[in-house]
Amino acid sequence: MLIVKKFGGSSVANAEKIFNVAKRLGKSYDEGNEIVVVLSAQGDTTDELIAKAKEINSKPSRREMDMLLSTGEQQSVALMSMALEKLGYPAISLNAYQVGMYTTSTYSNARLKNINTDRVQSELERKNIVLITGFQGMNRFDDITTLGRGGSDTTAVALAAALKADRCEIYTDVDGIYTADPRVVKNARKLSEVTYDEMLELASLGARVLHNRSVELAKKYHVELVVRSSLNYEEGTVVKEVCHMEKMLVSGVATDKDVSRISVIGVSDEPGRAFSLFGLLAKHKINVDIILQSVGRSGTKDITFTVARDHLEEALELLEANKERLTIKEIVHDENVAKVSVVGAGMVSNPGVAAKMFEALYDAHINIQMISTSEIKISVLIEEDKAETAMNAIHDKFQLGNVNLRR
Ligand code: ADP
Ligand code: ASP
Ligand code: MG
């Protein structure tokens, strides 16, 4: 079998963990498998590199950031190759440039476009365990790019698709995908299966166990994904198109703290205002998430929306600079907010999910600032400090810890 295995930062954080993974890889190799391994930077390396950059320049160019951050992954693959060498296994490490993993040109948030499989195939034919840097790629200028935080999952899935691998295994520091982050919700339950669509929502809404783009690619190229622990041999969670085993009304709860809220107050109540406001933000590549507009009263209206925290400053500067043109009287913002969401394919055909979620929040005395819904998810914006309480309250209300609950 040809297997792509990805190990996250915590799974390769120190020499002991690297050897644990190396032994695991050796075992799979001895069973006769062809193995391609994708690694993340060790432990907190990426955060430490970001901190180092900020010491020098608080707004470094994205190109140079990618140049810096990509070094973390390169350390991991070289060290893993040395560990395998020591254990007597043939291995070779390759970075994105050596493989030929091409991305779009956007630094720090590039998308994989095309992967050249020749080098990897020939290394497999030479019976090597092939170790590849996650998170990085190269663009049409032959510059190093990165795929966004958590992007190594996407490298792994894209490689699995390009190589037509038999499976793609994502090894991490929890036993699989849970009904909520098991570090926040103590009675969160491990799911044996979850659909691509549900996982895509969970990942996009803050469950960082998988990079959302990895799920998108897995769905597109029919890559069956398994998420499991690098520390034990438990079965983990399978992510696939259709799930039969657990037909839950709600499959999980997720929280995203990378959110901030902006309100523009007193905008004149006439056509084209929302267009100019959001057109301006879009022009500067600032993504807007939840939007709420008040009913016009005495000729004016208020518009409230959310943006990612690292876009807040730029968004505020833009709005301030265009205040008059956009007819804004006042701009207010709040960074201490979090988005809590419930996700479940069963919601489409079951009314009352929203009411149940709101009841859970009411019982926990948590005020809802904004609401947004789609066919398979409901999100609310609340005060950041209440996020953990909200997660637990909602999880309990839907009895997600209870195995026997069926749709
Ligand atoms: P890695 O370094 O292996 O990529 P991450 O830290 O990116 O690991 O992702 C794993 C973490 O995701 C877990 O430690 C857990 O705290 C968090 N997490 C959030 N939501 C979930 C969930 N629904 N199921 C499992 N883990 C989750
Ligand atoms: N090292 C990168 C990060 O910390 C990529 C990853 O871990 O997937 O975001
Ligand atoms: Mg990750």
CSV table of C-alpha atoms and ligand atoms in Angstrom, one decimal:
chain,number,residue,atom,x,y,z
A,1,MET,CA,0.0,0.0,0.0
A,2,LEU,CA,1.1,3.6,-0.6
A,3,ILE,CA,0.3,5.6,2.5
A,4,VAL,CA,0.8,9.3,3.1
A,5,LYS,CA,1.3,9.9,6.9
A,6,LYS,CA,1.3,13.4,8.4
A,7,PHE,CA,2.6,14.2,11.9
A,8,GLY,CA,1.8,17.5,13.5
A,9,GLY,CA,4.2,19.7,15.5
A,10,SER,CA,3.5,18.1,18.9
A,11,SER,CA,4.2,14.6,17.6
A,12,VAL,CA,7.8,15.6,16.6
A,13,ALA,CA,8.4,18.1,19.4
A,14,ASN,CA,11.6,16.6,20.8
A,15,ALA,CA,14.2,13.8,20.1
A,16,GLU,CA,12.2,11.2,22.0
A,17,LYS,CA,9.0,11.9,20.0
A,18,ILE,CA,10.9,11.9,16.8
A,19,PHE,CA,12.3,8.4,17.6
A,20,ASN,CA,8.7,7.3,18.5
A,21,VAL,CA,7.5,8.4,15.1
A,22,ALA,CA,10.5,6.9,13.4
A,23,LYS,CA,9.9,3.5,15.0
A,24,ARG,CA,6.2,3.7,13.9
A,25,LEU,CA,7.3,4.5,10.3
A,26,GLY,CA,9.8,1.7,10.4
A,27,LYS,CA,7.1,-0.8,11.5
A,28,SER,CA,4.8,0.3,8.6
A,29,TYR,CA,7.8,0.0,6.2
A,30,ASP,CA,8.6,-3.5,7.4
A,31,GLU,CA,5.0,-4.5,6.7
A,32,GLY,CA,5.8,-3.7,3.0
A,33,ASN,CA,4.2,-0.3,2.6
A,34,GLU,CA,5.5,2.6,0.5
A,35,ILE,CA,5.5,5.6,2.8
A,36,VAL,CA,5.4,9.3,2.2
A,37,VAL,CA,5.6,11.3,5.4
A,38,VAL,CA,4.6,15.0,5.8
A,39,LEU,CA,5.9,16.8,8.9
A,40,SER,CA,5.1,20.1,10.6
A,41,ALA,CA,7.7,22.2,12.5
A,42,GLN,CA,8.6,20.9,15.9
A,43,GLY,CA,6.4,22.0,18.9
A,44,ASP,CA,6.0,25.7,19.0
A,45,THR,CA,8.7,26.5,16.4
A,46,THR,CA,6.4,28.4,14.1
A,47,ASP,CA,5.1,30.6,16.9
A,48,GLU,CA,8.7,31.2,18.1
A,49,LEU,CA,9.8,32.2,14.6
A,50,ILE,CA,6.9,34.6,14.3
A,51,ALA,CA,7.9,36.2,17.7
A,52,LYS,CA,11.5,36.5,16.4
A,53,ALA,CA,10.3,38.3,13.3
A,54,LYS,CA,8.2,40.7,15.3
A,55,GLU,CA,11.2,41.6,17.5
A,56,ILE,CA,12.8,42.9,14.3
A,57,ASN,CA,9.9,44.4,12.4
A,58,SER,CA,6.3,44.6,13.6
A,59,LYS,CA,5.0,44.5,10.0
A,60,PRO,CA,7.4,42.3,8.1
A,61,SER,CA,6.8,41.6,4.4
A,62,ARG,CA,4.8,38.4,3.8
A,63,ARG,CA,7.5,37.1,1.4
A,64,GLU,CA,10.2,37.2,4.1
A,65,MET,CA,7.8,35.7,6.7
A,66,ASP,CA,7.3,32.7,4.4
A,67,MET,CA,11.1,32.4,3.9
A,68,LEU,CA,11.5,32.3,7.7
A,69,LEU,CA,8.5,30.1,8.7
A,70,SER,CA,9.3,27.5,6.1
A,71,THR,CA,12.6,26.7,7.9
A,72,GLY,CA,10.7,25.0,10.8
A,73,GLU,CA,9.4,22.2,8.6
A,74,GLN,CA,12.8,21.7,7.0
A,75,GLN,CA,14.3,21.1,10.4
A,76,SER,CA,11.7,18.4,11.1
A,77,VAL,CA,12.2,16.4,8.0
A,78,ALA,CA,16.0,16.4,8.2
A,79,LEU,CA,15.9,15.3,11.9
A,80,MET,CA,13.4,12.6,11.1
A,81,SER,CA,15.6,11.3,8.3
A,82,MET,CA,18.5,11.2,10.7
A,83,ALA,CA,16.4,9.2,13.2
A,84,LEU,CA,15.4,6.7,10.5
A,85,GLU,CA,19.0,6.4,9.3
A,86,LYS,CA,20.0,5.6,12.9
A,87,LEU,CA,17.4,2.9,13.1
A,88,GLY,CA,18.7,1.4,9.9
A,89,TYR,CA,15.9,2.5,7.5
A,90,PRO,CA,16.5,4.2,4.1
A,91,ALA,CA,15.0,7.7,4.1
A,92,ILE,CA,15.4,11.0,2.3
A,93,SER,CA,14.1,14.4,3.2
A,94,LEU,CA,12.8,16.8,0.6
A,95,ASN,CA,11.5,20.4,0.8
A,96,ALA,CA,8.7,21.9,-1.4
A,97,TYR,CA,11.2,23.2,-3.9
A,98,GLN,CA,12.9,19.8,-4.4
A,99,VAL,CA,9.6,18.1,-4.9
A,100,GLY,CA,8.1,20.8,-7.1
A,101,MET,CA,5.0,21.7,-5.1
A,102,TYR,CA,3.6,24.8,-6.9
A,103,THR,CA,1.2,27.2,-5.3
A,104,THR,CA,-0.6,30.4,-6.1
A,105,SER,CA,1.6,33.5,-5.5
A,106,THR,CA,-0.1,34.8,-2.4
A,107,TYR,CA,2.5,34.7,0.4
A,108,SER,CA,1.4,33.4,3.8
A,109,ASN,CA,-1.9,32.1,2.5
A,110,ALA,CA,-1.0,30.3,-0.8
A,111,ARG,CA,-3.0,27.5,-2.3
A,112,LEU,CA,-1.5,24.4,-3.8
A,113,LYS,CA,-2.0,24.2,-7.5
A,114,ASN,CA,0.1,21.4,-8.8
A,115,ILE,CA,2.5,18.8,-7.5
A,116,ASN,CA,5.2,17.2,-9.5
A,117,THR,CA,5.3,13.6,-8.4
A,118,ASP,CA,8.4,12.4,-10.4
A,119,ARG,CA,11.0,12.9,-7.6
A,120,VAL,CA,8.8,11.4,-4.9
A,121,GLN,CA,8.0,8.4,-7.2
A,122,SER,CA,11.6,7.8,-8.0
A,123,GLU,CA,12.6,7.9,-4.3
A,124,LEU,CA,9.9,5.4,-3.5
A,125,GLU,CA,11.2,3.2,-6.2
A,126,ARG,CA,14.6,3.4,-4.5
A,127,LYS,CA,12.8,2.0,-1.5
A,128,ASN,CA,13.2,5.2,0.5
A,129,ILE,CA,10.8,6.5,3.2
A,130,VAL,CA,10.2,9.9,1.7
A,131,LEU,CA,10.0,12.8,4.2
A,132,ILE,CA,8.4,16.0,2.9
A,133,THR,CA,8.1,19.4,4.5
A,134,GLY,CA,4.5,20.4,5.2
A,135,PHE,CA,3.0,23.9,5.1
A,136,GLN,CA,5.2,25.2,2.3
A,137,GLY,CA,5.2,25.5,-1.5
A,138,MET,CA,6.8,27.6,-4.3
A,139,ASN,CA,5.2,30.1,-6.5
A,140,ARG,CA,5.7,31.1,-10.1
A,141,PHE,CA,8.5,33.4,-9.1
A,142,ASP,CA,10.3,30.4,-7.6
A,143,ASP,CA,9.8,32.0,-4.1
A,144,ILE,CA,8.8,30.0,-1.0
A,145,THR,CA,5.2,30.4,0.0
A,146,THR,CA,3.3,29.0,3.0
A,147,LEU,CA,-0.2,27.6,3.1
A,148,GLY,CA,-1.6,29.3,6.2
A,149,ARG,CA,-1.4,28.1,9.9
A,150,GLY,CA,-2.1,24.4,10.2
A,151,GLY,CA,-1.4,24.0,6.4
A,152,SER,CA,0.6,20.8,6.7
A,153,ASP,CA,-2.6,18.8,6.7
A,154,THR,CA,-3.3,20.2,3.3
A,155,THR,CA,0.2,19.3,2.0
A,156,ALA,CA,-0.5,15.7,3.1
A,157,VAL,CA,-3.9,15.4,1.5
A,158,ALA,CA,-2.7,17.1,-1.7
A,159,LEU,CA,0.2,14.6,-1.9
A,160,ALA,CA,-2.1,11.7,-1.3
A,161,ALA,CA,-4.3,12.9,-4.2
A,162,ALA,CA,-1.4,13.6,-6.5
A,163,LEU,CA,0.2,10.2,-5.8
A,164,LYS,CA,-3.1,8.4,-5.8
A,165,ALA,CA,-2.2,7.0,-2.4
A,166,ASP,CA,-4.3,4.2,-0.9
A,167,ARG,CA,-4.8,6.3,2.3
A,168,CYS,CA,-3.9,9.5,4.1
A,169,GLU,CA,-3.4,9.3,7.8
A,170,ILE,CA,-3.2,12.5,9.9
A,171,TYR,CA,-1.4,11.8,13.3
A,172,THR,CA,-1.9,14.3,16.0
A,173,ASP,CA,-2.0,14.7,19.8
A,174,VAL,CA,-5.6,13.6,20.3
A,175,ASP,CA,-7.2,10.2,19.4
A,176,GLY,CA,-9.4,11.6,16.6
A,177,ILE,CA,-12.1,14.1,15.8
A,178,TYR,CA,-14.3,14.7,18.8
A,179,THR,CA,-17.8,16.3,19.2
A,180,ALA,CA,-15.9,19.3,20.6
A,181,ASP,CA,-12.3,20.2,21.4
A,182,PRO,CA,-11.6,17.6,24.1
A,183,ARG,CA,-9.3,20.1,25.9
A,184,VAL,CA,-12.3,22.4,26.4
A,185,VAL,CA,-15.2,20.0,26.8
A,186,LYS,CA,-14.3,17.2,29.2
A,187,ASN,CA,-17.1,14.8,28.1
A,188,ALA,CA,-16.5,15.4,24.4
A,189,ARG,CA,-16.9,12.1,22.5
A,190,LYS,CA,-14.7,10.7,19.8
A,191,LEU,CA,-16.6,10.2,16.5
A,192,SER,CA,-15.8,7.1,14.5
A,193,GLU,CA,-16.8,8.8,11.3
A,194,VAL,CA,-17.7,12.2,10.1
A,195,THR,CA,-18.6,13.5,6.6
A,196,TYR,CA,-16.4,15.8,4.5
A,197,ASP,CA,-19.1,18.5,4.6
A,198,GLU,CA,-19.5,18.4,8.4
A,199,MET,CA,-15.7,18.3,8.9
A,200,LEU,CA,-15.3,21.2,6.5
A,201,GLU,CA,-17.7,23.3,8.5
A,202,LEU,CA,-16.1,22.3,11.8
A,203,ALA,CA,-12.6,23.1,10.5
A,204,SER,CA,-13.7,26.4,9.0
A,205,LEU,CA,-15.4,27.3,12.3
A,206,GLY,CA,-12.4,26.8,14.4
A,207,ALA,CA,-11.9,23.1,15.2
A,208,ARG,CA,-8.2,23.2,14.3
A,209,VAL,CA,-7.7,19.4,14.3
A,210,LEU,CA,-7.8,19.6,10.4
A,211,HIS,CA,-6.9,22.5,8.2
A,212,ASN,CA,-10.1,23.4,6.3
A,213,ARG,CA,-8.4,23.4,2.9
A,214,SER,CA,-7.3,19.8,3.5
A,215,VAL,CA,-10.9,18.7,3.9
A,216,GLU,CA,-11.9,20.6,0.8
A,217,LEU,CA,-9.2,18.8,-1.2
A,218,ALA,CA,-10.0,15.4,0.3
A,219,LYS,CA,-13.6,15.8,-0.7
A,220,LYS,CA,-12.7,16.9,-4.2
A,221,TYR,CA,-10.2,14.1,-4.9
A,222,HIS,CA,-12.0,11.4,-2.8
A,223,VAL,CA,-9.1,11.0,-0.4
A,224,GLU,CA,-10.3,9.0,2.6
A,225,LEU,CA,-8.7,10.6,5.6
A,226,VAL,CA,-8.0,9.1,9.0
A,227,VAL,CA,-7.3,11.3,12.0
A,228,ARG,CA,-5.6,9.4,14.9
A,229,SER,CA,-3.1,9.7,17.7
A,230,SER,CA,0.7,9.5,17.2
A,231,LEU,CA,1.0,8.2,20.8
A,232,ASN,CA,-1.2,5.1,20.6
A,233,TYR,CA,-2.8,2.6,18.1
A,234,GLU,CA,-6.4,3.6,18.7
A,235,GLU,CA,-8.6,3.6,15.5
A,236,GLY,CA,-9.2,7.3,15.2
A,237,THR,CA,-11.8,9.0,13.0
A,238,VAL,CA,-12.5,8.5,9.3
A,239,VAL,CA,-13.5,11.5,7.3
A,240,LYS,CA,-15.5,10.5,4.2
A,241,GLU,CA,-18.4,11.3,1.8
A,242,VAL,CA,-21.2,9.4,3.5
A,243,CYS,CA,-21.4,8.1,7.1
A,244,HIS,CA,-23.8,5.4,8.1
A,245,MET,CA,-22.8,4.7,11.7
A,246,GLU,CA,-23.7,7.8,13.6
A,247,LYS,CA,-26.6,9.8,12.3
A,248,MET,CA,-26.5,12.6,14.8
A,249,LEU,CA,-28.6,15.7,14.6
A,250,VAL,CA,-25.6,17.7,15.6
A,251,SER,CA,-22.1,16.3,15.1
A,252,GLY,CA,-20.0,18.9,16.8
A,253,VAL,CA,-19.4,22.2,18.5
A,254,ALA,CA,-16.5,24.5,17.5
A,255,THR,CA,-15.1,27.8,18.7
A,256,ASP,CA,-13.2,30.4,16.8
A,257,LYS,CA,-11.4,33.1,18.7
A,258,ASP,CA,-9.7,34.7,15.8
A,259,VAL,CA,-12.6,37.1,15.4
A,260,SER,CA,-13.2,40.8,16.0
A,261,ARG,CA,-16.4,42.9,15.6
A,262,ILE,CA,-16.7,46.2,13.9
A,263,SER,CA,-19.8,48.4,13.8
A,264,VAL,CA,-20.3,51.4,11.6
A,265,ILE,CA,-23.0,53.6,13.0
A,266,GLY,CA,-25.2,56.2,11.3
A,267,VAL,CA,-24.6,55.2,7.7
A,268,SER,CA,-27.2,57.0,5.4
A,269,ASP,CA,-30.0,54.7,4.6
A,270,GLU,CA,-29.9,54.5,0.8
A,271,PRO,CA,-28.9,52.0,-1.9
A,272,GLY,CA,-25.2,51.3,-2.5
A,273,ARG,CA,-23.9,51.8,1.0
A,274,ALA,CA,-23.2,48.2,1.8
A,275,PHE,CA,-21.6,47.8,-1.6
A,276,SER,CA,-19.2,50.7,-1.1
A,277,LEU,CA,-18.3,49.5,2.4
A,278,PHE,CA,-17.7,45.9,1.7
A,279,GLY,CA,-16.3,46.7,-1.8
A,280,LEU,CA,-13.6,48.7,-0.1
A,281,LEU,CA,-12.7,45.9,2.3
A,282,ALA,CA,-12.7,43.3,-0.5
A,283,LYS,CA,-10.4,45.5,-2.6
A,284,HIS,CA,-7.9,45.2,0.3
A,285,LYS,CA,-8.4,41.4,0.6
A,286,ILE,CA,-10.1,41.7,4.0
A,287,ASN,CA,-12.5,38.9,4.5
A,288,VAL,CA,-15.8,39.7,6.2
A,289,ASP,CA,-17.7,36.9,8.0
A,290,ILE,CA,-21.0,37.6,9.8
A,291,ILE,CA,-22.8,40.7,8.7
A,292,LEU,CA,-25.8,42.3,10.5
A,293,GLN,CA,-27.6,45.4,9.3
A,294,SER,CA,-30.1,47.3,11.4
A,295,VAL,CA,-33.4,48.5,10.0
A,296,GLY,CA,-33.2,52.1,8.8
A,297,ARG,CA,-34.5,54.7,11.2
A,298,SER,CA,-34.6,58.4,10.6
A,299,GLY,CA,-32.6,58.1,7.5
A,300,THR,CA,-29.7,56.1,8.9
A,301,LYS,CA,-28.7,52.5,9.6
A,302,ASP,CA,-25.9,50.7,11.4
A,303,ILE,CA,-23.9,47.8,9.9
A,304,THR,CA,-22.0,45.4,12.1
A,305,PHE,CA,-19.6,42.7,10.8
A,306,THR,CA,-16.7,40.5,11.9
A,307,VAL,CA,-13.2,40.2,10.5
A,308,ALA,CA,-10.2,38.1,11.5
A,309,ARG,CA,-8.1,39.7,14.3
A,310,ASP,CA,-5.0,40.3,12.2
A,311,HIS,CA,-7.2,42.3,9.7
A,312,LEU,CA,-8.8,44.5,12.4
A,313,GLU,CA,-6.2,47.3,12.4
A,314,GLU,CA,-6.1,47.6,8.6
A,315,ALA,CA,-9.9,47.5,8.4
A,316,LEU,CA,-10.2,50.3,11.0
A,317,GLU,CA,-7.6,52.4,9.3
A,318,LEU,CA,-9.4,52.0,5.9
A,319,LEU,CA,-12.8,52.9,7.4
A,320,GLU,CA,-11.4,55.9,9.2
A,321,ALA,CA,-9.8,57.1,6.0
A,322,ASN,CA,-13.0,56.7,4.1
A,323,LYS,CA,-15.4,57.8,6.8
A,324,GLU,CA,-16.9,60.7,5.0
A,325,ARG,CA,-17.3,59.0,1.6
A,326,LEU,CA,-19.0,56.0,3.3
A,327,THR,CA,-21.2,58.4,5.3
A,328,ILE,CA,-20.2,56.8,8.6
A,329,LYS,CA,-20.8,58.8,11.8
A,330,GLU,CA,-19.1,56.6,14.3
A,331,ILE,CA,-16.9,53.4,14.2
A,332,VAL,CA,-16.8,51.0,17.2
A,333,HIS,CA,-15.0,47.7,17.6
A,334,ASP,CA,-14.5,44.9,20.0
A,335,GLU,CA,-11.8,42.2,20.0
A,336,ASN,CA,-13.0,40.3,22.9
A,337,VAL,CA,-15.5,38.2,21.0
A,338,ALA,CA,-15.6,34.5,20.0
A,339,LYS,CA,-17.7,32.7,17.5
A,340,VAL,CA,-19.3,29.5,18.8
A,341,SER,CA,-21.0,27.1,16.3
A,342,VAL,CA,-22.9,23.9,16.1
A,343,VAL,CA,-22.5,21.7,13.0
A,344,GLY,CA,-24.6,18.8,11.8
A,345,ALA,CA,-25.9,17.4,8.5
A,346,GLY,CA,-29.1,16.4,10.4
A,347,MET,CA,-30.1,20.0,10.9
A,348,VAL,CA,-31.5,20.5,7.4
A,349,SER,CA,-34.5,18.3,8.2
A,350,ASN,CA,-34.9,19.1,11.8
A,351,PRO,CA,-36.3,22.4,12.9
A,352,GLY,CA,-35.6,23.6,16.4
A,353,VAL,CA,-31.8,23.2,16.5
A,354,ALA,CA,-31.3,27.0,16.7
A,355,ALA,CA,-33.8,27.4,19.5
A,356,LYS,CA,-32.1,24.6,21.5
A,357,MET,CA,-28.8,26.3,21.1
A,358,PHE,CA,-30.1,29.6,22.2
A,359,GLU,CA,-31.8,28.0,25.2
A,360,ALA,CA,-28.4,26.5,26.2
A,361,LEU,CA,-26.9,30.0,26.1
A,362,TYR,CA,-29.8,31.5,27.9
A,363,ASP,CA,-29.5,28.9,30.7
A,364,ALA,CA,-25.8,29.8,31.0
A,365,HIS,CA,-26.6,33.6,31.1
A,366,ILE,CA,-24.7,34.3,27.9
A,367,ASN,CA,-25.7,37.1,25.6
A,368,ILE,CA,-25.8,36.6,21.9
A,369,GLN,CA,-24.4,39.5,19.9
A,370,MET,CA,-24.8,38.2,16.3
A,371,ILE,CA,-26.3,35.1,14.7
A,372,SER,CA,-25.5,33.4,11.4
A,373,THR,CA,-26.9,30.2,9.9
A,374,SER,CA,-26.5,27.9,6.9
A,375,GLU,CA,-28.0,24.5,6.1
A,376,ILE,CA,-25.7,22.6,8.3
A,377,LYS,CA,-24.5,25.1,10.9
A,378,ILE,CA,-25.5,27.8,13.3
A,379,SER,CA,-23.0,30.3,14.7
A,380,VAL,CA,-23.3,32.9,17.4
A,381,LEU,CA,-21.0,35.7,18.4
A,382,ILE,CA,-20.5,36.1,22.1
A,383,GLU,CA,-18.1,37.6,24.6
A,384,GLU,CA,-14.7,35.8,24.4
A,385,ASP,CA,-14.5,35.0,28.1
A,386,LYS,CA,-17.7,33.0,27.9
A,387,ALA,CA,-16.6,30.8,25.0
A,388,GLU,CA,-15.6,27.7,27.1
A,389,THR,CA,-18.8,27.9,29.2
A,390,ALA,CA,-20.9,28.2,26.0
A,391,MET,CA,-19.2,25.2,24.4
A,392,ASN,CA,-19.9,23.1,27.4
A,393,ALA,CA,-23.5,24.3,27.8
A,394,ILE,CA,-24.3,23.6,24.1
A,395,HIS,CA,-22.5,20.3,24.2
A,396,ASP,CA,-24.6,19.3,27.2
A,397,LYS,CA,-27.9,20.5,25.8
A,398,PHE,CA,-27.5,18.4,22.7
A,399,GLN,CA,-26.2,15.5,24.8
A,400,LEU,CA,-23.3,15.1,22.5
A,401,GLY,CA,-21.4,13.1,25.0
A,402,ASN,CA,-24.1,10.4,24.8
A,403,VAL,CA,-23.3,7.7,22.4
A,404,ASN,CA,-26.9,6.4,22.0
A,405,LEU,CA,-28.5,9.5,20.7
A,406,ARG,CA,-29.6,8.9,17.1
A,407,ARG,CA,-31.3,11.3,14.7
B,1,ADP,P1,-1.1,19.2,15.0
B,1,ADP,O1,0.1,19.9,15.5
B,1,ADP,O2,-1.0,17.7,15.1
B,1,ADP,O3,-1.5,19.6,13.6
B,1,ADP,P2,-3.3,20.8,16.1
B,1,ADP,O4,-2.9,21.5,17.4
B,1,ADP,O5,-3.2,21.6,14.8
B,1,ADP,O6,-2.3,19.5,16.0
B,1,ADP,O7,-4.7,20.1,16.2
B,1,ADP,C1,-5.0,19.2,17.2
B,1,ADP,C2,-5.8,19.9,18.3
B,1,ADP,O8,-7.0,20.3,17.8
B,1,ADP,C3,-6.1,19.1,19.5
B,1,ADP,O9,-5.0,19.1,20.4
B,1,ADP,C4,-7.4,19.8,20.1
B,1,ADP,O10,-7.1,20.6,21.2
B,1,ADP,C5,-7.9,20.6,18.9
B,1,ADP,N1,-9.3,20.4,18.5
B,1,ADP,C6,-10.2,21.4,18.3
B,1,ADP,N2,-11.4,20.9,18.0
B,1,ADP,C7,-11.2,19.5,18.0
B,1,ADP,C8,-12.1,18.4,17.8
B,1,ADP,N3,-13.4,18.6,17.4
B,1,ADP,N4,-11.6,17.2,17.8
B,1,ADP,C9,-10.3,17.0,18.2
B,1,ADP,N5,-9.5,18.0,18.4
B,1,ADP,C10,-9.9,19.2,18.4
B,2,ASP,N1,3.9,24.7,11.3
B,2,ASP,C1,2.8,25.3,10.7
B,2,ASP,C2,1.9,25.9,11.8
B,2,ASP,O1,2.3,25.9,13.0
B,2,ASP,C3,2.0,24.4,9.9
B,2,ASP,C4,1.3,23.2,10.6
B,2,ASP,O2,1.6,22.9,11.7
B,2,ASP,O3,0.5,22.5,10.0
B,2,ASP,O4,0.9,26.5,11.5
B,3,MG,MG,-2.6,21.2,12.8
